[in-house]
Coordinates of C-alpha atoms in Angstrom, one line a residue:
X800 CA 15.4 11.5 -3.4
X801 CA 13.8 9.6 -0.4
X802 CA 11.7 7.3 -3.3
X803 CA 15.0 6.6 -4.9
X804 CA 16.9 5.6 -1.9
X805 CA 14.1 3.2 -1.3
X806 CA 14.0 1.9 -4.3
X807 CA 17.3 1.0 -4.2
X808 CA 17.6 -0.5 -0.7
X809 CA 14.8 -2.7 -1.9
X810 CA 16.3 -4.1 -5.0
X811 CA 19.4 -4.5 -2.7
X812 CA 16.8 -6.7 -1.2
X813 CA 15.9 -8.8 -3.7
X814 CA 19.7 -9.1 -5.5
X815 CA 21.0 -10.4 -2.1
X816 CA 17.8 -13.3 -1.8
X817 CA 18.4 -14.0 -5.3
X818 CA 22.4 -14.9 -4.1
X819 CA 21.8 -16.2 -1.1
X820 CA 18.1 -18.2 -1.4
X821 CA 18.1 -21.9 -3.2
X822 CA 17.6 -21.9 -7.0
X823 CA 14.0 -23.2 -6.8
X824 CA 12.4 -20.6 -4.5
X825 CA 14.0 -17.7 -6.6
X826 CA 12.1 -19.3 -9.6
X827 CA 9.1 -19.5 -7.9
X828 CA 9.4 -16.0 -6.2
X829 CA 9.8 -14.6 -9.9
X830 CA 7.3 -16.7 -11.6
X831 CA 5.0 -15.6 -8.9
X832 CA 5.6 -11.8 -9.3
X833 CA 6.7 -11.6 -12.7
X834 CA 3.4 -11.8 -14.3
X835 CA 1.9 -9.1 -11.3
X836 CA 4.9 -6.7 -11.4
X837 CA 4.4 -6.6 -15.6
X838 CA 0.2 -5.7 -14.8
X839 CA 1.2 -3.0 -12.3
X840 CA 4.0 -1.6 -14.5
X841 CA 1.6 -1.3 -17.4
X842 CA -1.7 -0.5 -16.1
X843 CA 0.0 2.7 -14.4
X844 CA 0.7 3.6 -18.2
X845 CA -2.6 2.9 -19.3
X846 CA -4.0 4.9 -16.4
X847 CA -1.9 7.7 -16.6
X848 CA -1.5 8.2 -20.6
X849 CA -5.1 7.9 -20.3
X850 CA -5.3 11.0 -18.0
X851 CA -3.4 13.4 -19.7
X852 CA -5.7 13.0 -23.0
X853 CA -7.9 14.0 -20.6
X854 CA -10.3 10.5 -20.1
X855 CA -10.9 10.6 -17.0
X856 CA -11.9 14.6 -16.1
X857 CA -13.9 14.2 -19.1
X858 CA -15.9 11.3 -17.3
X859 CA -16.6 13.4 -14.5
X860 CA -17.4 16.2 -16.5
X861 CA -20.4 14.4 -18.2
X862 CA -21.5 12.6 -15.3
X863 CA -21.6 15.8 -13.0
X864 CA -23.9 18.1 -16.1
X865 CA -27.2 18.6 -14.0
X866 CA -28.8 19.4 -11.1
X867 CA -28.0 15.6 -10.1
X868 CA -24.3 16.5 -9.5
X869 CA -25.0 18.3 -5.9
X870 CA -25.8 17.2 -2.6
X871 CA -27.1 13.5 -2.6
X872 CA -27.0 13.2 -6.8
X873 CA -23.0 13.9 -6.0
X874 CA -22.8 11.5 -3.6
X875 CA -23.8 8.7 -5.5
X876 CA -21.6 9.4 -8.4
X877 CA -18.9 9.9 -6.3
X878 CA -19.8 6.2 -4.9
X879 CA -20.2 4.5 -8.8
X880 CA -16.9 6.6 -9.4
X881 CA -15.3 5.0 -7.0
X882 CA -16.7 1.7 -7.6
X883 CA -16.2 1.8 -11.1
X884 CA -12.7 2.9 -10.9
X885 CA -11.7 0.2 -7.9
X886 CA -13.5 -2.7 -9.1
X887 CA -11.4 -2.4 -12.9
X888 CA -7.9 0.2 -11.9
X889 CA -7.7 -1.0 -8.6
X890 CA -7.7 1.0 -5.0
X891 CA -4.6 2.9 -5.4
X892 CA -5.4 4.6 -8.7
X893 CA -9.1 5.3 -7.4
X894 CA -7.1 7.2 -4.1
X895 CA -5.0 9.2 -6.9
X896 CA -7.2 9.9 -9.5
X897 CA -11.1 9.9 -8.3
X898 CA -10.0 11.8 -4.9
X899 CA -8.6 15.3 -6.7
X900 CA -11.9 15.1 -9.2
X901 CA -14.1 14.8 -6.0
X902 CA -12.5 17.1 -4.2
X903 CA -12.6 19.4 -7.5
X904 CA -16.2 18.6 -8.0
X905 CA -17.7 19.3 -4.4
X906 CA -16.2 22.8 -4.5
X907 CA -17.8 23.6 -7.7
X908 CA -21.3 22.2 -6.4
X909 CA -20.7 23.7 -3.1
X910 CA -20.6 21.1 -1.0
X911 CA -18.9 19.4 2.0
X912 CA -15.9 17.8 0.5
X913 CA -14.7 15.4 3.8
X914 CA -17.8 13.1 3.5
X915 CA -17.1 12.8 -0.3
X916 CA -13.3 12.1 0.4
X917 CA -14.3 9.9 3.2
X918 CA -16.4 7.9 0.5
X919 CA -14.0 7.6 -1.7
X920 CA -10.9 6.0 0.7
X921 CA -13.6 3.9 2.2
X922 CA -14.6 2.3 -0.9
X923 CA -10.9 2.3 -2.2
X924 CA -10.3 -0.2 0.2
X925 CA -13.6 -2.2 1.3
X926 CA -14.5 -2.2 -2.2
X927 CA -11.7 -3.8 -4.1
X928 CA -12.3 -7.8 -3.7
X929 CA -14.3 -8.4 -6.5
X930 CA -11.5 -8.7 -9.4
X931 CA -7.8 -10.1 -9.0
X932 CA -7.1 -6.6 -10.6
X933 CA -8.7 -4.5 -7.7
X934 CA -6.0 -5.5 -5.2
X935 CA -2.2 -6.1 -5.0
X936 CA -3.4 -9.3 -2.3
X937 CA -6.0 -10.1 -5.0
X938 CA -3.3 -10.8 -7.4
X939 CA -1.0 -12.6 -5.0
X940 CA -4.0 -15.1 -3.8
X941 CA -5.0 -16.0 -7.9
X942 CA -1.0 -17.1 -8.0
X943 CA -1.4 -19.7 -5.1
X944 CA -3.2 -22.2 -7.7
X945 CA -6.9 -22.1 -5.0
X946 CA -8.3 -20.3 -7.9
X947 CA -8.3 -21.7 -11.4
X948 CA -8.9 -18.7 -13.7
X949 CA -10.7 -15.0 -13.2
X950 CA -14.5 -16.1 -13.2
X951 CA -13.4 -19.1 -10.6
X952 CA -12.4 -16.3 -8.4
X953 CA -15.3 -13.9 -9.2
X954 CA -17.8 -17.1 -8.3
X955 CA -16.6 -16.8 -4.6
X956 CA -15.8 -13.1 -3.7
X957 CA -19.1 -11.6 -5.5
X958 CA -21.3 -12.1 -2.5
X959 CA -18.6 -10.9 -0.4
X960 CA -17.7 -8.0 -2.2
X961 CA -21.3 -7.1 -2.8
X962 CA -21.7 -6.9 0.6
X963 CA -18.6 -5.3 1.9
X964 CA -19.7 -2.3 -0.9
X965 CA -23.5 -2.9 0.8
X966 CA -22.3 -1.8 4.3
X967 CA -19.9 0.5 3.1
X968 CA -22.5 2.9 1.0
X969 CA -24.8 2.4 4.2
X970 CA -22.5 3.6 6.6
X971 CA -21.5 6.5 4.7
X972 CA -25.4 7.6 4.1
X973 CA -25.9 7.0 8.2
X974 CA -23.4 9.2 9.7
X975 CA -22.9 11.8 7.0
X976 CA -26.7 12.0 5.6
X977 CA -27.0 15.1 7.1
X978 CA -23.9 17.3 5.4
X979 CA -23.9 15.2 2.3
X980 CA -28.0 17.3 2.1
X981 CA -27.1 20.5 3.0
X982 CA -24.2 22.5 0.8
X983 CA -21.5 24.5 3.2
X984 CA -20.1 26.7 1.0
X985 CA -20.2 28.8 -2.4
X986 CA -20.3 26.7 -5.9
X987 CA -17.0 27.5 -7.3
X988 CA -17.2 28.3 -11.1
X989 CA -13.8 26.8 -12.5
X990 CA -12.8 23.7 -14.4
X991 CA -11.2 20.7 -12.4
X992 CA -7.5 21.4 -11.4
X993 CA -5.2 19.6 -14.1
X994 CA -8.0 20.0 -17.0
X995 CA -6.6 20.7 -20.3
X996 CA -8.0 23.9 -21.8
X997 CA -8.3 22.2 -24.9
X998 CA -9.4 18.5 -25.6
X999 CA -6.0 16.1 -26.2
X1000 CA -5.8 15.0 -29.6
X1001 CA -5.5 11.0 -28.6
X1002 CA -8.6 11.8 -26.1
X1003 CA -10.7 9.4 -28.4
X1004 CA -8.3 7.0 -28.6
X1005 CA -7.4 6.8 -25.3
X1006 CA -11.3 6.4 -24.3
X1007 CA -11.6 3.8 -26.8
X1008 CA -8.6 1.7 -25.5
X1009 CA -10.4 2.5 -21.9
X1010 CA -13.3 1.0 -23.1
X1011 CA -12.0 -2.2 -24.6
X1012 CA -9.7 -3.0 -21.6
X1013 CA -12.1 -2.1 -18.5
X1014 CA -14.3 -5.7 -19.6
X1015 CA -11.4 -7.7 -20.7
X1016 CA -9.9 -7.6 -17.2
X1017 CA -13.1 -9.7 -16.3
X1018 CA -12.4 -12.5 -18.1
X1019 CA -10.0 -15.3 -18.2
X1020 CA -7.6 -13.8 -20.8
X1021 CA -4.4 -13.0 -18.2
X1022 CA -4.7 -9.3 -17.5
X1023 CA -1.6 -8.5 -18.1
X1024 CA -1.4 -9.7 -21.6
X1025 CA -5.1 -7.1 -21.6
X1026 CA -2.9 -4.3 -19.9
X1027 CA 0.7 -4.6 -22.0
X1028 CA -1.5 -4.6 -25.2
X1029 CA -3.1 -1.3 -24.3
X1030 CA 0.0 -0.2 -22.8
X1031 CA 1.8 -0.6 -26.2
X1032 CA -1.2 0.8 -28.4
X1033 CA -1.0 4.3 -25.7
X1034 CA 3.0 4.3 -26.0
X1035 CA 2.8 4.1 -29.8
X1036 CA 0.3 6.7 -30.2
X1037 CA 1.8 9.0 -28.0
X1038 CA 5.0 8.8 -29.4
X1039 CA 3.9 10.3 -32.9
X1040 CA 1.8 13.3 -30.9
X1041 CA 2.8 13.6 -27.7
X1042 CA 6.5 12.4 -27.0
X1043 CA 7.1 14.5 -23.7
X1044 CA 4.2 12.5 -21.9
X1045 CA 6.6 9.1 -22.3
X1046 CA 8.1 9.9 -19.0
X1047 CA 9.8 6.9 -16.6
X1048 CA 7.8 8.7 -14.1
X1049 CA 4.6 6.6 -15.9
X1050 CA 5.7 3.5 -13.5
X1051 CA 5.8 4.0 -9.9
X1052 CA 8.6 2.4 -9.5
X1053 CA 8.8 2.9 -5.8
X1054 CA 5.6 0.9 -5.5
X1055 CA 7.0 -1.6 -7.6
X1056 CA 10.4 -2.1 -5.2
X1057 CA 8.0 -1.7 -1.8
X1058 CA 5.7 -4.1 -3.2
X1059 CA 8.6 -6.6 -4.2
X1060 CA 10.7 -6.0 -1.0
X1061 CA 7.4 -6.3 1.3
X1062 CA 7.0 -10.1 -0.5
X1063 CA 10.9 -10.8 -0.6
X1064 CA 10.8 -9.9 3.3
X1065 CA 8.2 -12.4 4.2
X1066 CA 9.7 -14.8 2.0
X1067 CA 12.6 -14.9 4.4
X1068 CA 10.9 -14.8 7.5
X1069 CA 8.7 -17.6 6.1
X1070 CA 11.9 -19.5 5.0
X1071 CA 12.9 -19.0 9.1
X1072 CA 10.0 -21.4 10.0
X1073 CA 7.2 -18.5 10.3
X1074 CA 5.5 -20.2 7.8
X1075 CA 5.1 -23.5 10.0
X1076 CA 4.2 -22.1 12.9
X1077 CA 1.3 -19.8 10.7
X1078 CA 0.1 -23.4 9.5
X1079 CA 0.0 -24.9 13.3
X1080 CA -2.0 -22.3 14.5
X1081 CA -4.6 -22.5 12.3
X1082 CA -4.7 -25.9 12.0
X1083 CA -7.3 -26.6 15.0
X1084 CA -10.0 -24.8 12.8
X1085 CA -12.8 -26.5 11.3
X1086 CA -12.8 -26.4 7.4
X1087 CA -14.6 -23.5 6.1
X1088 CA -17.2 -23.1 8.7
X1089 CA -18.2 -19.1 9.7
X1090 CA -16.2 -19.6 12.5
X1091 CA -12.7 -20.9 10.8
X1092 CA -13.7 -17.8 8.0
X1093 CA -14.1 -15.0 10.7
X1094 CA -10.8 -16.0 12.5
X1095 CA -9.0 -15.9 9.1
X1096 CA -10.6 -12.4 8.2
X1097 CA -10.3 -10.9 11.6
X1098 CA -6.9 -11.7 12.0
X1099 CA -5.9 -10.1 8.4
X1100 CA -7.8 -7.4 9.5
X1101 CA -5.7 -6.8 13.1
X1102 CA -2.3 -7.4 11.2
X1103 CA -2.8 -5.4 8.5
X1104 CA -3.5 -2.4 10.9
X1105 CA -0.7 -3.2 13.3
X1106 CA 2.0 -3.0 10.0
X1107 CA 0.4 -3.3 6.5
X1108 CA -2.0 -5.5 4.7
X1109 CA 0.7 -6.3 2.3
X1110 CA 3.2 -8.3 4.1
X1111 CA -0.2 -9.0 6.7
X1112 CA -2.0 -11.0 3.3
X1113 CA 1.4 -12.4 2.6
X1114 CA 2.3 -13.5 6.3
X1115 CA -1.2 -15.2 6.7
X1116 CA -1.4 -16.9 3.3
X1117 CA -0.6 -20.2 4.1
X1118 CA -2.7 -21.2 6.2
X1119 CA -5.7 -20.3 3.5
X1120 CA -6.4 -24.3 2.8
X1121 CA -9.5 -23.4 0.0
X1122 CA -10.4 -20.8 -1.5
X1123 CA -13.2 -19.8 0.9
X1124 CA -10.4 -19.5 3.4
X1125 CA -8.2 -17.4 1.0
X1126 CA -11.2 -15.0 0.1
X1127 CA -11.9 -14.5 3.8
X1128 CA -8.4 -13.6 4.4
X1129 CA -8.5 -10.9 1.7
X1130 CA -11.7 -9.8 3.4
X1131 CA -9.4 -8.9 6.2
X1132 CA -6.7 -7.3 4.4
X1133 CA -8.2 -5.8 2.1
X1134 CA -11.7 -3.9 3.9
X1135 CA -10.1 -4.2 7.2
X1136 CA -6.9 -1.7 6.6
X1137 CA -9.3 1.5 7.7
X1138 CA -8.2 2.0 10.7
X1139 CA -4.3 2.9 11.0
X1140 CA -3.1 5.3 8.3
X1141 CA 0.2 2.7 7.3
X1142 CA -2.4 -0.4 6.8
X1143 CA -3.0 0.5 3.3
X1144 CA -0.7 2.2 0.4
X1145 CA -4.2 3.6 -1.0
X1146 CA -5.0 5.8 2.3
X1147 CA -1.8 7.3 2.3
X1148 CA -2.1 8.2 -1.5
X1149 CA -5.5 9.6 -0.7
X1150 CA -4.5 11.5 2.3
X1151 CA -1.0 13.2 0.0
X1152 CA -4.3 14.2 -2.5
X1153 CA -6.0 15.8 0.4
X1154 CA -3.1 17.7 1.6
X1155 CA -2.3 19.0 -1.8
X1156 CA -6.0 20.3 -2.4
X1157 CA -5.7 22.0 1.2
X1158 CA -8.1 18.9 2.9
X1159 CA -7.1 17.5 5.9
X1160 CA -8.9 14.1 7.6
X1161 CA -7.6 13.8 11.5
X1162 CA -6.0 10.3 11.7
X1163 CA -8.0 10.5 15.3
X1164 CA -11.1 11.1 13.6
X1165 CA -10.5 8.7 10.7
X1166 CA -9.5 5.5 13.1
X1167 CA -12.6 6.4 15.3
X1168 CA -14.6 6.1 12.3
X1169 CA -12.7 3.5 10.7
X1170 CA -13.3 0.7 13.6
X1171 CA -16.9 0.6 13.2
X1172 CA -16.9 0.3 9.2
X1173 CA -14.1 -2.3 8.9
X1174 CA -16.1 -4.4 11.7
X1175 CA -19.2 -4.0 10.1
X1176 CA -18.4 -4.8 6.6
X1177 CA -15.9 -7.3 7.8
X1178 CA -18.5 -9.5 9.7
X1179 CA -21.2 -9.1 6.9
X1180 CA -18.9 -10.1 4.4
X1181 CA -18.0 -13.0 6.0
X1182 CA -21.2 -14.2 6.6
X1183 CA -22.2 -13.1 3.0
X1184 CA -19.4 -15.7 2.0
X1185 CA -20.4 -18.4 4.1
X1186 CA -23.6 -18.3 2.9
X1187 CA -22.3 -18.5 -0.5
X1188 CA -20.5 -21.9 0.1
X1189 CA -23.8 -23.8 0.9

């Protein structure tokens, strides 16, 4: 009920800018989002069509067979798991899909699930720069024109991204090594909650259409053209076996309205003359020297924490001059939102996955952990980027 009322205060929202703003900046807001509202819609029904034939347990079931898939062997698939899934679905489906097989996994092997969880939210966030797709801000910054195509983008986060992951996967080993060795409980002998009994009869299908999509959405070919393609081959097939999985509930449509209200929002407060001022104050900085970057970062970092990376990214945008610039911003906003438990719609989604497996991460213990990482992976991603430019 609460999602719904939402919703509709949102697109309340956007029906009274589309009134009130001029013609030519309701175009604009629409050709910006359009394209990015049709990806999110449609990749959620990839993604979740594609879990109930069973895709994704089935992944972890094969990649957790031998004596690999405890203690330090779980680890690291937990982190390629993650990385896998953030880098090609995107944070928030890696906080609602990888976090309940983790969670599902340790207690079979036995072993300490918070250190595992804590991987997963961790790379959720600090991991997803590489791809437009990986990120909501990702998306926003390939509409501004800095980047030409996908692989123009790519070219100037890898280094960053590689290194944000780098720190990240470091950090985890140095203050967790210990429990991540030693198993703390009893192996429980079960399949993974949600696990058909029986294999789907479109799980080959849907794996197939998995496999085809995860390298398009690398290229240049627009990833939502990728995404409503696969989208429409899912819908079809599920429609001749499985009509009760065609639900509404496939789109999160509350996502959808946040996400378009949060950008609406900052549209007006930009249209107030926020934008100006956001321009002024950066405008002392030097190019795309380590210093101008690290301000850029650091502040998308602090903003994102004090309300949400979000409207943080969209606040901060223009005063991203380059690309560089832009890429150091999502640096902020994207592996800085650690800290707070509101900077990110990923840690929420992960921490509503913990509660409903019986899990709970302090938000004391998470922000005193958090600071560290994000600083960390913030500074050497930055410097990996500047690096990058020479």
């Amino acid at each position: 009920m609460r999602s719904v009322a939402l919703s509709a205060v949102l697109i309340g929202m956007l029906i009274a800018y589309a009134l009130f703003a001029p013609r030519v900046q309701m175009v604009d807001l629409v050709g910006r989002l359009g394209p990015i509202m049709l990806f999110l819609a449609t990749i959620s029904i990839v993604i979740n069509l594609a879990a109930r034939a069973g895709v994704f347990h089935r992944v972890a079931a094969i990649a957790a067979r031998g004596r690999a898939a405890s203690g330090p062997g779980l680890w690291i698939l937990v982190v390629l798991l993650s990385v896998v899934s953030t880098i090609f679905l995107s944070l928030d489906t890696t906080a609602v899909l990888v976090t309940p097989l983790v969670l599902a996994l340790a207690g079979r092997a036995g072993n300490d699930p918070i250190p595992l969880a804590l991987t997963v939210v961790w790379i959720a966030n600090t991991g997803s720069l590489l791809l437009p797709v990986s990120n909501l801000t990702n998306l926003l910054a390939m509409e501004t024109g800095l980047f030409d195509e996908t692989s123009h983008y790519v070219k100037v986060a890898a280094m960053p991204a590689a290194a944000s992951l780098a720190v990240t996967v470091g950090f985890v080993w140095m203050v967790f090594r210990r429990r991540l060795r030693t198993p703390t409980g009893t192996p429980v002998a079960s399949r993974e909650p949600g696990t058909p009994a029986s294999s789907h009869p479109l799980l080959p299908l849907a794996g197939i259409v998995m496999v085809i999509l995860l390298p398009l959405l690398a290229t240049s070919i627009p990833f939502w053209w990728s995404t409503s393609a696969a989208a429409m081959v899912l819908v079809t097939a599920f429609a001749v076996t499985d009509r009760s999985a065609l639900r509404p509930s496939l789109i999160p449509w509350t996502a959808l309205a946040l996400a378009i209200g949060l950008t609406v929002a900052v549209q007006v407060v930009h249209s107030l003359g926020v934008e100006q001022l956001v321009r002024a104050a950066f405008a002392h900085l030097e190019g795309d020297s380590v210093g101008t970057l690290f301000v850029s970062a650091a502040t998308g970092a602090v903003l994102s924490n004090l309300i949400n990376n979000i409207p943080a990214y969209l606040l901060l945008e223009p005063a991203a001059a380059s690309g560089a610039a832009l890429i150091a911003l999502l640096i902020g906003s994207n592996a800085g939102p650690i800290v707070t438990p509101w900077a990110s719609l990923a840690t929420l989604l992960w921490a509503d996955q913990l509660r409903r497996a019986g899990h709970i991460v302090p938000w004391q213990q998470f922000a005193t952990l958090g600071i560290p990482l994000a600083i960390g992976a913030i500074t050497v991603s930055v410097a990996a980027l500047s690096l990058s430019q020479r």
